[in-house]
mmCIF file of C-alpha atoms and ligand atoms in Angstrom:
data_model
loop_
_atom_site.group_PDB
_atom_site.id
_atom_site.type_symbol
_atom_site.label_atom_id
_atom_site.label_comp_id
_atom_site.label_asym_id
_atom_site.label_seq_id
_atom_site.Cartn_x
_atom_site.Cartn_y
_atom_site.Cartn_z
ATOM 1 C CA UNK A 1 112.779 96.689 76.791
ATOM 2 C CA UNK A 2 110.901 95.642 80.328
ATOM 3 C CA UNK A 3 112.679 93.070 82.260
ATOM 4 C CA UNK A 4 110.753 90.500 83.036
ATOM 5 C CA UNK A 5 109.384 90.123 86.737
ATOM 6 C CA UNK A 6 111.628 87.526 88.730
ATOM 7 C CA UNK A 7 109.629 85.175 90.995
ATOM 8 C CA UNK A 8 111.785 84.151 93.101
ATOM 9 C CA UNK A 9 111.292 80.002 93.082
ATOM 10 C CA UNK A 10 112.361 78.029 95.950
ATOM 11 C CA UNK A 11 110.798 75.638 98.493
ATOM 12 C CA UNK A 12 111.864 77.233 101.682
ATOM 13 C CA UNK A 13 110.733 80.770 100.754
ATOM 14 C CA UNK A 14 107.143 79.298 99.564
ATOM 15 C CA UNK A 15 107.299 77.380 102.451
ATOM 16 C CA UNK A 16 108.238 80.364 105.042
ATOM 17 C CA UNK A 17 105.663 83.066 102.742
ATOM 18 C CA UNK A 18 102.587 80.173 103.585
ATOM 19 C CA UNK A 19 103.217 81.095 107.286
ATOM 20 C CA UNK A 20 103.428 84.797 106.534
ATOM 21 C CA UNK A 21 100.404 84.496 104.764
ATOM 22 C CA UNK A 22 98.015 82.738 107.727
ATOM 23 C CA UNK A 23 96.433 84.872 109.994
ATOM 24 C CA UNK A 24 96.969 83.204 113.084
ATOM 25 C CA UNK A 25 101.037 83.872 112.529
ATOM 26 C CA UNK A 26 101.173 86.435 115.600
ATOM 27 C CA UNK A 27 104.168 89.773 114.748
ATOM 28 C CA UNK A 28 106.891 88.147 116.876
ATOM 29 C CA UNK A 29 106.775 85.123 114.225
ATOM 30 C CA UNK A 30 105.716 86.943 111.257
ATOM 31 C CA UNK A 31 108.750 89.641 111.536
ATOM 32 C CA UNK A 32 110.496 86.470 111.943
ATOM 33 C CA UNK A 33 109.676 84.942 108.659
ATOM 34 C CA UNK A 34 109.735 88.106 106.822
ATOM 35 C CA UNK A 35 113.276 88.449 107.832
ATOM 36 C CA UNK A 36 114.538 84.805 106.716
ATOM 37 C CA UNK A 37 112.230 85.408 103.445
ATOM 38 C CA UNK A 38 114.215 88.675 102.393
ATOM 39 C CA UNK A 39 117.917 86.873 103.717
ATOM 40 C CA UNK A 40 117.013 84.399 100.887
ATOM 41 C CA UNK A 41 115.604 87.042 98.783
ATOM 42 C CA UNK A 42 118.945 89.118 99.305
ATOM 43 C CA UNK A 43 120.939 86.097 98.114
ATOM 44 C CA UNK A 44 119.292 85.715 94.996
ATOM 45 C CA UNK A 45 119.307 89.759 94.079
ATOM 46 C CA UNK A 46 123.181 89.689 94.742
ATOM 47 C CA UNK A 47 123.860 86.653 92.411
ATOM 48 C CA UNK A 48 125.526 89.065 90.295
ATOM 49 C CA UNK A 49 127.578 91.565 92.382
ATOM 50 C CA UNK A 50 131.366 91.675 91.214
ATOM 51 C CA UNK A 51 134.158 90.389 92.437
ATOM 52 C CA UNK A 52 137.896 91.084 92.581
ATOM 53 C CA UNK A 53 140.835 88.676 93.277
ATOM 54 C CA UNK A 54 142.912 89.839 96.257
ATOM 55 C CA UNK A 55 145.959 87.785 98.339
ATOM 56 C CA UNK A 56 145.234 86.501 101.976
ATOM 57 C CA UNK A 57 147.211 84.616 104.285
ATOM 58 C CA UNK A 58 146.091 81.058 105.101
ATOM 59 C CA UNK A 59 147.533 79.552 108.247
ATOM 60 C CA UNK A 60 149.061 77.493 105.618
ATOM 61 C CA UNK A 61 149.499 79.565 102.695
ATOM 62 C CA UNK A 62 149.288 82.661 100.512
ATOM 63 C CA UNK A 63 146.429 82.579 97.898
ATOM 64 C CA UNK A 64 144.476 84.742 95.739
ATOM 65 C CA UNK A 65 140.634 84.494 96.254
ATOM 66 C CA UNK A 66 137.758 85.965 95.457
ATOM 67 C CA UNK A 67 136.308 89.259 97.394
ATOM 68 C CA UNK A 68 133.568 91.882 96.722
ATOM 69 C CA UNK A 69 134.852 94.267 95.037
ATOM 70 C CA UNK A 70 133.410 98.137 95.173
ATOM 71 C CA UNK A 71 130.949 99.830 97.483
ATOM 72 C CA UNK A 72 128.184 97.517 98.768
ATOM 73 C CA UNK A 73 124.870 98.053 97.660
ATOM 74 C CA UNK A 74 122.395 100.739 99.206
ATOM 75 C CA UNK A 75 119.169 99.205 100.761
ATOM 76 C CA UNK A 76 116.132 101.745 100.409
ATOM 77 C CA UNK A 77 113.481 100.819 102.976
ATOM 78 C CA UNK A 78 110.371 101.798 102.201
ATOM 79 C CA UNK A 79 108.419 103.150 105.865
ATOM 80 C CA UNK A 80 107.028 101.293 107.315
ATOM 81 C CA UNK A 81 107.029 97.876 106.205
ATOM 82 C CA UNK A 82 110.090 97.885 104.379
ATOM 83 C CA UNK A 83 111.714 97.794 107.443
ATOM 84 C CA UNK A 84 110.832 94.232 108.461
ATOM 85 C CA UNK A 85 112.720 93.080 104.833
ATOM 86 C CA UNK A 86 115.162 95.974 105.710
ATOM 87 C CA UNK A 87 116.400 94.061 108.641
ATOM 88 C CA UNK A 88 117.088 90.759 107.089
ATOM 89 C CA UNK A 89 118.864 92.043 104.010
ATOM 90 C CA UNK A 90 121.066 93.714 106.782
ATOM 91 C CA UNK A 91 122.206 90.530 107.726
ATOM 92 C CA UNK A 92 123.394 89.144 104.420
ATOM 93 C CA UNK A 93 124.891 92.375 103.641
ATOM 94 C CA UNK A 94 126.342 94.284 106.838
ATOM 95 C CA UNK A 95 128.321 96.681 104.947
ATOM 96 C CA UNK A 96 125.373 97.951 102.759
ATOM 97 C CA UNK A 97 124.369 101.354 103.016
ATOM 98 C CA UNK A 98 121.029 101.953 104.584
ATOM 99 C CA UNK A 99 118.146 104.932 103.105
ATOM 100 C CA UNK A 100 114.709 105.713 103.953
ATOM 101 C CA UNK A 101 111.638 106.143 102.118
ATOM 102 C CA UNK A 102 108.220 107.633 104.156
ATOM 103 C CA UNK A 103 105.263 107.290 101.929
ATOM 104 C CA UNK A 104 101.655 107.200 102.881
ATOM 105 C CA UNK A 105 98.644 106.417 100.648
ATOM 106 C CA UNK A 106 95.215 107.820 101.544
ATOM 107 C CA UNK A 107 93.043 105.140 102.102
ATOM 108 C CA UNK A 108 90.179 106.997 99.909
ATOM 109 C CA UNK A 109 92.068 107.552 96.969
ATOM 110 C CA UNK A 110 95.028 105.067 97.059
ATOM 111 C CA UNK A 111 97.135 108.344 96.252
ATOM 112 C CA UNK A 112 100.722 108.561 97.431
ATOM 113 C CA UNK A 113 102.517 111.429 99.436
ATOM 114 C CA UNK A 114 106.191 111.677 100.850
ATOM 115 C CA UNK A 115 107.050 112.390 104.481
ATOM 116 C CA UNK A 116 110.428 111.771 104.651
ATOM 117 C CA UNK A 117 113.378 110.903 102.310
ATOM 118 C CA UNK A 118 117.146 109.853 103.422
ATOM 119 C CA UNK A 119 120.238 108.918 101.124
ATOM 120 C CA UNK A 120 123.559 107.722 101.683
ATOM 121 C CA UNK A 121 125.676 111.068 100.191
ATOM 122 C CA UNK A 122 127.508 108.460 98.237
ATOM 123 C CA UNK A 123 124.062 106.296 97.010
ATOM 124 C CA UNK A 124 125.526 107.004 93.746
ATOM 125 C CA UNK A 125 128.393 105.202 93.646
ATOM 126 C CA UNK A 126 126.454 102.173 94.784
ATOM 127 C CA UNK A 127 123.483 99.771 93.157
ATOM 128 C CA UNK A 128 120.430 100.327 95.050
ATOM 129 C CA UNK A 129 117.639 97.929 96.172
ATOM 130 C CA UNK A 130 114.405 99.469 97.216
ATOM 131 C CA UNK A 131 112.674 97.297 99.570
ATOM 132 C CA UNK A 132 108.831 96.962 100.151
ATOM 133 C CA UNK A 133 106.810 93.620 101.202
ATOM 134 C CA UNK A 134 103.530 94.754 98.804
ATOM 135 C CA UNK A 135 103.625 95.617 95.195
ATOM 136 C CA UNK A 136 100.132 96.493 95.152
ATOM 137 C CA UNK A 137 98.443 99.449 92.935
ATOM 138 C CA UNK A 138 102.329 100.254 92.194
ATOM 139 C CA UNK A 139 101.374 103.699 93.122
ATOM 140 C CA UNK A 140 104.318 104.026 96.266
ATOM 141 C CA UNK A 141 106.652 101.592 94.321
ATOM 142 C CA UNK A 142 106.528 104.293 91.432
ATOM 143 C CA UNK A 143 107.259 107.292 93.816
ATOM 144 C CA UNK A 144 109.698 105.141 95.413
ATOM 145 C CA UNK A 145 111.848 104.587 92.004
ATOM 146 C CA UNK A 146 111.565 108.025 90.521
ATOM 147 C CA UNK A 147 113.478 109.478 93.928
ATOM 148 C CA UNK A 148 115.882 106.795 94.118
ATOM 149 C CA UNK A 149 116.733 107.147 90.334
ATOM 150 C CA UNK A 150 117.036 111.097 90.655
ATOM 151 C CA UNK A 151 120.441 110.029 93.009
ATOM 152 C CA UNK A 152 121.552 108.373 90.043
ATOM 153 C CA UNK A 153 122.105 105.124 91.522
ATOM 154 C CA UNK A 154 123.718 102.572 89.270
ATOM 155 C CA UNK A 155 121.589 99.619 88.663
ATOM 156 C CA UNK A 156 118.022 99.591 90.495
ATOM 157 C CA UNK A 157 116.634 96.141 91.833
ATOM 158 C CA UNK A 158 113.235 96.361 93.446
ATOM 159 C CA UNK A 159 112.146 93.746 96.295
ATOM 160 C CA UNK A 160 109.100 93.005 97.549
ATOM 161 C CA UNK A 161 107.490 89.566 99.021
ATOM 162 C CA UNK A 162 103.983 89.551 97.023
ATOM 163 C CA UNK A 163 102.897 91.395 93.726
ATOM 164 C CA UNK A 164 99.938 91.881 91.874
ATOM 165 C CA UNK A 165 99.680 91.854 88.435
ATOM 166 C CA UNK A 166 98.171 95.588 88.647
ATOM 167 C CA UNK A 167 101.306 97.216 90.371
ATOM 168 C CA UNK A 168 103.542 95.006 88.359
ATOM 169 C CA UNK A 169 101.837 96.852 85.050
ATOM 170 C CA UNK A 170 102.015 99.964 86.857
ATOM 171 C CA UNK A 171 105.762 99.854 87.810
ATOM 172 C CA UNK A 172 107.074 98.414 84.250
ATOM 173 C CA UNK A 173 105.041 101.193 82.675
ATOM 174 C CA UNK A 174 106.738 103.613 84.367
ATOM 175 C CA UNK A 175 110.090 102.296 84.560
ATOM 176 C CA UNK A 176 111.326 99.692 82.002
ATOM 177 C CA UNK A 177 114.982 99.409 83.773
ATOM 178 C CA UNK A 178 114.032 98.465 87.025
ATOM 179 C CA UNK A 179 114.258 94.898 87.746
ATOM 180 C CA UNK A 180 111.200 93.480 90.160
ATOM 181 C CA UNK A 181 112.251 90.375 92.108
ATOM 182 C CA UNK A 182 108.910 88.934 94.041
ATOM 183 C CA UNK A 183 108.553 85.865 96.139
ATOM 184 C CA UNK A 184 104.917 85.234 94.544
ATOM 185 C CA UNK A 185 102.442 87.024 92.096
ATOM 186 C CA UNK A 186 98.829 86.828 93.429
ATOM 187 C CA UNK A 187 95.366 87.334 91.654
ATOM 188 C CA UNK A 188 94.601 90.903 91.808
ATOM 189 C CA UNK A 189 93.483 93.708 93.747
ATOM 190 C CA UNK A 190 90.218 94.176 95.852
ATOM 191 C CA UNK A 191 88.924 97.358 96.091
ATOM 192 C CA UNK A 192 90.532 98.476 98.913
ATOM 193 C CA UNK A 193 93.891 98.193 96.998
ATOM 194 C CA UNK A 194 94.804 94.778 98.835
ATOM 195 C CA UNK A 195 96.623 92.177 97.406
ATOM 196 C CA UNK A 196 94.258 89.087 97.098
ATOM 197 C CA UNK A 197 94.884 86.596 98.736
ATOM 198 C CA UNK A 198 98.047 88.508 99.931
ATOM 199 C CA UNK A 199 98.566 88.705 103.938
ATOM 200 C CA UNK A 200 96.567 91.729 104.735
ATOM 201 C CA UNK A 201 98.298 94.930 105.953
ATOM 202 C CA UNK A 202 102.233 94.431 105.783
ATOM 203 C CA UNK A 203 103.186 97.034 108.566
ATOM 204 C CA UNK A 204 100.073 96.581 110.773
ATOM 205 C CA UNK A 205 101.429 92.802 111.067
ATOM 206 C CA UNK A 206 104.931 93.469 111.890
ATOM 207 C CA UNK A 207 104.780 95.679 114.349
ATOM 208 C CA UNK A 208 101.124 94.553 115.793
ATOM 209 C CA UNK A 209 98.899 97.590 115.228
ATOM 210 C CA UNK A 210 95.627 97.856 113.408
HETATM 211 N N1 URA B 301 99.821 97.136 101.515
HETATM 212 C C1 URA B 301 99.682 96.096 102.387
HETATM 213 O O1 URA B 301 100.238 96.126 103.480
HETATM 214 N N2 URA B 301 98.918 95.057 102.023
HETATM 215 C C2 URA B 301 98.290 94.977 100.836
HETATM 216 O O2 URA B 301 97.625 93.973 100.555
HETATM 217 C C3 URA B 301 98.446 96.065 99.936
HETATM 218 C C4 URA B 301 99.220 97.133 100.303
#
């Protein structure tokens, strides 16, 4: 059965993703934003990691409390954009493992290829989340999840800022267990596979190329 698409509902991240979405939010700000948008984001998509009771020391007594329990989860950046969400999940999670996706689409034919691919030897043992600021034509998040699932990861969250409907379709067709967590769900494609009204190109606005 598909899981249903969460959109991620809070003031401060529709707040912060109106700024993302303007164009006269310059890289320095906009990496900014993306980076408190996916420390939010990476608090919600944890909600549910488990815990284990272990003993610690106050300076005033001993007491059993809650810890994480298990390896931390594996963040898969997707090049080149999912670097700028990359960076802020890092800070809500410093001991997650780190992998890297390269994909590039053809800007003809919307196709994907791969360039290069990176795992943790031990992305196995851990949940992955696959990070990517535009679920678009669902064509890179697709690649994306069929190489992370052949490591057999554990559970499979997938993050990105915006959706469209389209890639949504695209991504539950393919893959009913993969949970997609969004910030927002816009109208649709144009026909240059951008998100409308999205915020243009993702990686060309956090790192300030065109
Ligand atoms: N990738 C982007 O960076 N922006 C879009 O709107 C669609 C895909």
């Amino acid at each position: 059965m598909t899981i249903p698409v969460n959109v991620i509902d809070h003031p401060l991240i529709k707040h912060k993703l109106s700024l993302v979405r303007s164009r006269s939010t310059a890289p320095d700000s906009f990496r900014r934003l993306i980076r408190e948008i996916s420390w939010l984001m990476a608090y919600e998509l944890t909600r549910d990691l488990p815990l284990e009771q272990v003993t610690v020391d106050t300076p005033v007594a001993s007491a059993a409390v809650p810890m994480l329990s298990g390896k931390a989860p594996c963040i898969v950046s997707v090049l080149r954009a999912g670097n700028g969400m990359l960076d802020g999940f890092l800070e809500v999670l410093p001991s997650a493992a780190v992998g890297h996706i390269g994909l590039v689409r053809d800007p003809s034919t919307l196709a994907v290829s791969e360039y290069y691919f990176k795992m943790p030897a031990d992305i196995a043992e851990r949940r992955a989340i696959i990070v990517d600021p535009m679920l678009a034509t669902g064509h890179s998040a697709v690649a994306a999840v069929r190489r992370v699932l052949e490591c057999s990861v554990g559970k499979l969250q997938y993050a990105c800022l915006l959706a469209a409907p389209e890639g949504i379709a695209a991504l539950q067709a393919a893959y009913t267990e993969v949970e997609i967590h969004t910030a927002s769900i816009d109208d649709r494609l144009n026909e240059y596979g951008y998100i409308v009204p999205g915020l243009g190109d993702a990686g060309d606005r956090l790192f300030g190329t065109t």
